[in-house]
Tab-separated table of C-alpha atoms in Angstrom:
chain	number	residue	atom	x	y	z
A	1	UNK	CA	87.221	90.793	113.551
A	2	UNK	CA	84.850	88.394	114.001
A	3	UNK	CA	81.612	90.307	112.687
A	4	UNK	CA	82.767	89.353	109.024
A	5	UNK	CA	83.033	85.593	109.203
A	6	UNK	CA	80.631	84.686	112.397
A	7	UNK	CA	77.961	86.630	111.110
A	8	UNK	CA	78.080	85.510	107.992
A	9	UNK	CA	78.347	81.622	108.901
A	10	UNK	CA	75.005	82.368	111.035
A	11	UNK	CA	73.612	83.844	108.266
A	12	UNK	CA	74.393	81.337	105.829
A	13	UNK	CA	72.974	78.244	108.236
A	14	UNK	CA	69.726	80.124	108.881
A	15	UNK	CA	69.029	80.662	104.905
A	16	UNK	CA	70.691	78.022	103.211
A	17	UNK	CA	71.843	75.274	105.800
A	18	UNK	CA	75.258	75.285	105.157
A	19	UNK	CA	77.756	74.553	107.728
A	20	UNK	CA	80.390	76.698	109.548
A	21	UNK	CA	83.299	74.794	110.428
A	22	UNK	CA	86.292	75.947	110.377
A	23	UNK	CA	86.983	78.800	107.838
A	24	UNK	CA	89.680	79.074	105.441
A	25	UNK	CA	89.210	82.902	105.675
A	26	UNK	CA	91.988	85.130	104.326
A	27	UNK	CA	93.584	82.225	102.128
A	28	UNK	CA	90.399	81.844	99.728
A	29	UNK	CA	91.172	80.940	96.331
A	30	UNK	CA	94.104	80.801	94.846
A	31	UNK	CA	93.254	81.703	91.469
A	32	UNK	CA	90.742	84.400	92.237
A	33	UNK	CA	92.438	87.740	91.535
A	34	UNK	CA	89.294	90.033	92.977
A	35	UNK	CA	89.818	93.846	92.811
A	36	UNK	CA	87.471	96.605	93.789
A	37	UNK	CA	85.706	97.724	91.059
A	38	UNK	CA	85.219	101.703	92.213
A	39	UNK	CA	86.529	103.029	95.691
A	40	UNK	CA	84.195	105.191	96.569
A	41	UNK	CA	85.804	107.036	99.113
A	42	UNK	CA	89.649	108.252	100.012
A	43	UNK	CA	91.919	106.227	102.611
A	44	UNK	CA	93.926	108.223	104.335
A	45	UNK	CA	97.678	106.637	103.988
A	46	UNK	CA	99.050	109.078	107.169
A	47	UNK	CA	100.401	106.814	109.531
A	48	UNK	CA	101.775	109.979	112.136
A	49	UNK	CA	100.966	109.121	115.812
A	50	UNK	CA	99.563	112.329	115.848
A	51	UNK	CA	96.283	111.983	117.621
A	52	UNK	CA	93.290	113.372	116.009
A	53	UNK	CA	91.593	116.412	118.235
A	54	UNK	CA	94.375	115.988	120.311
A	55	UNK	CA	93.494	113.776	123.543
A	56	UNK	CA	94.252	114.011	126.593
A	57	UNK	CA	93.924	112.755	130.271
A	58	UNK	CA	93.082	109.298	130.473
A	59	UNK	CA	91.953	108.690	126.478
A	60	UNK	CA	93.089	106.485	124.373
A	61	UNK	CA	95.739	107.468	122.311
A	62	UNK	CA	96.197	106.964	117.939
A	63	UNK	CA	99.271	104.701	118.648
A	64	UNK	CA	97.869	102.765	121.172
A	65	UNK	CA	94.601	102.112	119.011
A	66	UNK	CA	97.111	100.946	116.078
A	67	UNK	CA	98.693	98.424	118.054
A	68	UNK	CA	95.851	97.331	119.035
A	69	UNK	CA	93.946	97.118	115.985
A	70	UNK	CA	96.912	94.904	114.537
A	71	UNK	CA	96.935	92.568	117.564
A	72	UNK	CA	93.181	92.193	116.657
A	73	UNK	CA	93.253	91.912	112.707
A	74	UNK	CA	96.205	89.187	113.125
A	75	UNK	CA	95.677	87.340	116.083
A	76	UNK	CA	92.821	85.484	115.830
A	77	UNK	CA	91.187	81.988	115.165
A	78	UNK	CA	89.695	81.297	111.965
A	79	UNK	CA	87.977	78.367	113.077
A	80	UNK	CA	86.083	80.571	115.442
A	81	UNK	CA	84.757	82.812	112.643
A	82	UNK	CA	87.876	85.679	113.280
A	83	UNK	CA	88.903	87.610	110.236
A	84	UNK	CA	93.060	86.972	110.439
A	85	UNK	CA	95.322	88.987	108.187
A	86	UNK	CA	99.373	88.008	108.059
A	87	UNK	CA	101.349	90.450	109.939
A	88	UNK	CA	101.724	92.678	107.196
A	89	UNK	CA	98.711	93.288	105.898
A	90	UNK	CA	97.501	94.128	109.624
A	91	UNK	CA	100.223	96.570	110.133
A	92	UNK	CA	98.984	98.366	106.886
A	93	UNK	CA	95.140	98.048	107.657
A	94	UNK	CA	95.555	99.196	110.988
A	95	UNK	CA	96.553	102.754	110.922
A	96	UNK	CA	93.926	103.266	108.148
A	97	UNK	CA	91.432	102.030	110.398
A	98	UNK	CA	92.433	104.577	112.420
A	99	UNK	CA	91.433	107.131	110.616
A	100	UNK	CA	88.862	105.782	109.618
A	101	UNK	CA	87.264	105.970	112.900
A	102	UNK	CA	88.733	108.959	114.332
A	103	UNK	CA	90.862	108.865	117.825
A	104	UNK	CA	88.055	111.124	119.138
A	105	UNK	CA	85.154	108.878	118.294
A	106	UNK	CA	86.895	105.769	119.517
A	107	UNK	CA	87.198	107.611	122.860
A	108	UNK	CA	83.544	108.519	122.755
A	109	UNK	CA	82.498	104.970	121.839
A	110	UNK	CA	84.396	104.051	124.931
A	111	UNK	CA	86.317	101.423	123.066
A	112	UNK	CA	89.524	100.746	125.148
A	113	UNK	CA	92.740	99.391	124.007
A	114	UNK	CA	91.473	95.377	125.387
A	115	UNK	CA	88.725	96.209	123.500
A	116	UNK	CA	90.662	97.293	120.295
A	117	UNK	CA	92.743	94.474	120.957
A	118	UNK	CA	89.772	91.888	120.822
A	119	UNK	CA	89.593	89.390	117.465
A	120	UNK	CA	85.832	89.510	117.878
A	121	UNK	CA	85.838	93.263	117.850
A	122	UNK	CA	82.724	94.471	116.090
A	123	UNK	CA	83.117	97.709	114.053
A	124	UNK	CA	79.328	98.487	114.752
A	125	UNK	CA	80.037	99.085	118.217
A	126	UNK	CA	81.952	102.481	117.461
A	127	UNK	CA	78.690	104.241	116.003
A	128	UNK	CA	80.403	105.086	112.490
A	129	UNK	CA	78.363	106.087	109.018
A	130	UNK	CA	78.323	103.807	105.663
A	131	UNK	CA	81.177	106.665	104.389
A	132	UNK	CA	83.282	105.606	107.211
A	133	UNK	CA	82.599	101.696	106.979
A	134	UNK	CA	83.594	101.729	103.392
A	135	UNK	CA	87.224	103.257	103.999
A	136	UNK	CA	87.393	100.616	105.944
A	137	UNK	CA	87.092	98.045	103.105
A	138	UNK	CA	89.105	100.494	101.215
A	139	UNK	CA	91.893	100.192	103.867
A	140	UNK	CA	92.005	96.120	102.693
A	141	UNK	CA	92.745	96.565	99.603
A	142	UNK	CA	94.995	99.550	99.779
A	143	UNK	CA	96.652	96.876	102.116
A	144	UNK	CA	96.808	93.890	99.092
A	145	UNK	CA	94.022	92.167	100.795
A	146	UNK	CA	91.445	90.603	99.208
A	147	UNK	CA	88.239	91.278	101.370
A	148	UNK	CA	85.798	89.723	99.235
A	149	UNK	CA	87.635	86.428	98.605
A	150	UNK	CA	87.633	86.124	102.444
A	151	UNK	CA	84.020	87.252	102.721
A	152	UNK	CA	82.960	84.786	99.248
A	153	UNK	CA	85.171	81.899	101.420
A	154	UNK	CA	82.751	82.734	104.673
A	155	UNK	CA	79.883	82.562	102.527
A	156	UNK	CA	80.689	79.318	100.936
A	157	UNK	CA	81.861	77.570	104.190
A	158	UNK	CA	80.885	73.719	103.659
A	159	UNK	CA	79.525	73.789	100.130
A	160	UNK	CA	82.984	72.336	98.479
A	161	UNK	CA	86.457	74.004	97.231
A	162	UNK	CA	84.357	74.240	93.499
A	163	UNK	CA	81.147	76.430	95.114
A	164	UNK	CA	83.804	78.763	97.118
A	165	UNK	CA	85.744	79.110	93.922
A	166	UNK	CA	83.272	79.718	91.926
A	167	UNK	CA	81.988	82.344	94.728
A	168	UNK	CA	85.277	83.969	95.126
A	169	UNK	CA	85.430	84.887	91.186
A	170	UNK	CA	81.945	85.711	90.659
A	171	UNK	CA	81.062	87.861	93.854
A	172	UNK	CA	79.567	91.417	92.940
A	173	UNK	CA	81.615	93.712	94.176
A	174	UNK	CA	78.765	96.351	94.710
A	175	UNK	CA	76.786	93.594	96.584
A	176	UNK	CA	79.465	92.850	98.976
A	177	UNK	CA	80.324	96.712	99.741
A	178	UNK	CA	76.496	97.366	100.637
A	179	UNK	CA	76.536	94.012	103.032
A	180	UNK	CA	80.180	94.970	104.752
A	181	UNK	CA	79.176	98.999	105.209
A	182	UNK	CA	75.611	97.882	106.948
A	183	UNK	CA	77.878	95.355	109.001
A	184	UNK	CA	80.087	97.574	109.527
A	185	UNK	CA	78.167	100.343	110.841
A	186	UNK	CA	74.623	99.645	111.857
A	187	UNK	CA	75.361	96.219	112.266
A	188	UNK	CA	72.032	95.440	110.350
A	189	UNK	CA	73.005	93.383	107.001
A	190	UNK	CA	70.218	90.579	106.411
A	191	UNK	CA	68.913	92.652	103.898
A	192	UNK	CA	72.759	92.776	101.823
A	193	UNK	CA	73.323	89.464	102.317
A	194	UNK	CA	70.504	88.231	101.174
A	195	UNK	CA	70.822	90.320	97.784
A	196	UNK	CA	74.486	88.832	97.652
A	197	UNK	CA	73.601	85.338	98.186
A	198	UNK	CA	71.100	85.093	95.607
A	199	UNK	CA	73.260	86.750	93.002
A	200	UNK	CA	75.782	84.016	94.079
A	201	UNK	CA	73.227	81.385	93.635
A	202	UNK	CA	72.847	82.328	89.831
A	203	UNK	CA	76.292	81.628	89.125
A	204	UNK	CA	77.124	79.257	91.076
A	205	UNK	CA	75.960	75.651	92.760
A	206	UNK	CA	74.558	77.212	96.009
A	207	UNK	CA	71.217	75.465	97.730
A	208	UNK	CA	68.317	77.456	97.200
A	209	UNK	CA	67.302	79.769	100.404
């Protein structure tokens, strides 16, 4: 999902000149052991292929969106901004994302399975709330993976292992729900990722904006 990392690397060159190379996305730090301080909302853990509304015709259906949503979460190229889980942890995220989104809205969206399928797949397009956006974050780390090391790592691209480090352990949780549910859903984050970067720049070595 490319509307993580790209966005962010944009972001970051516009306000603090860093560069974007290539992204060492869902390995961040090694020693960062970031948790979610408060889930603020309930992840469904039904993975039934049971579709929701009950399609029919020509729609999409739940297991066809699940394969596709791990093809997309796992198959991309982190040097071209693409959030990449392992295998694993996209088989878990997947069906969460699921229902997340609903079969039915999917559908409505018109997101098809190449869609679905698509690295640079951008959440936004589907039309969903801030509720729905953050069970989507939830659905990382009911999955073991760390969303805001990869998002601290995106942020830090180019400023040195130290700065990404330092980013990785001291990112406000809070701060980087707000930024991912706007980016999420409306697709309108400059606001949260400002706020983020500046709390980042009081703990650690980050240019000024």
């Amino acid at each position: 999902m490319r509307k993580l990392l790209a966005l962010t690397c944009a972001l970051v060159l516009a306000l603090v000149a860093a560069g974007c190379g290539t992204s060492s996305g869902s390995e961040g730090a090694d020693t960062t052991t970031t948790t979610k301080a408060e889930a603020t909302t309930t992840v469904a853990d039904d993975t039934t292929t049971t579709d929701d509304g009950g399609d029919s015709g020509g729609e999409v259906t739940r297991d066809e969106y699940e394969a596709a949503f791990v093809t997309s979460l796992s198959s991309g190229d982190e040097s071209n901004g693409d959030l990449v889980l392992p295998d694993d942890a996209a088989e878990c995220v997947a069906p969460k994302f699921v229902t997340a989104f609903t079969v039915n809205a999917l559908n409505e969206a018109g997101i098809t399975v190449e869609d679905a399928s698509d690295p640079g797949f951008d959440p936004s397009d589907v039309g969903i709330s801030e509720e729905q956006a953050l069970q989507l974050i939830d659905a990382f780390s009911a999955c073991d993976f760390d969303i805001y090391t990869a998002l601290a790592t995106a942020l830090t691209e180019g400023l040195g292992s130290d700065v990404q480090e330092c980013a990785a352990q001291n990112i406000d949780l809070d701060l980087a729900d707000d930024l991912l549910a706007k980016s999420f859903s409306s697709g309108d984050s400059d606001a949260e990722f400002e706020a983020l970067l500046t709390d980042l720049q009081e703990h650690c070595d980050l240019p000024d904006m």
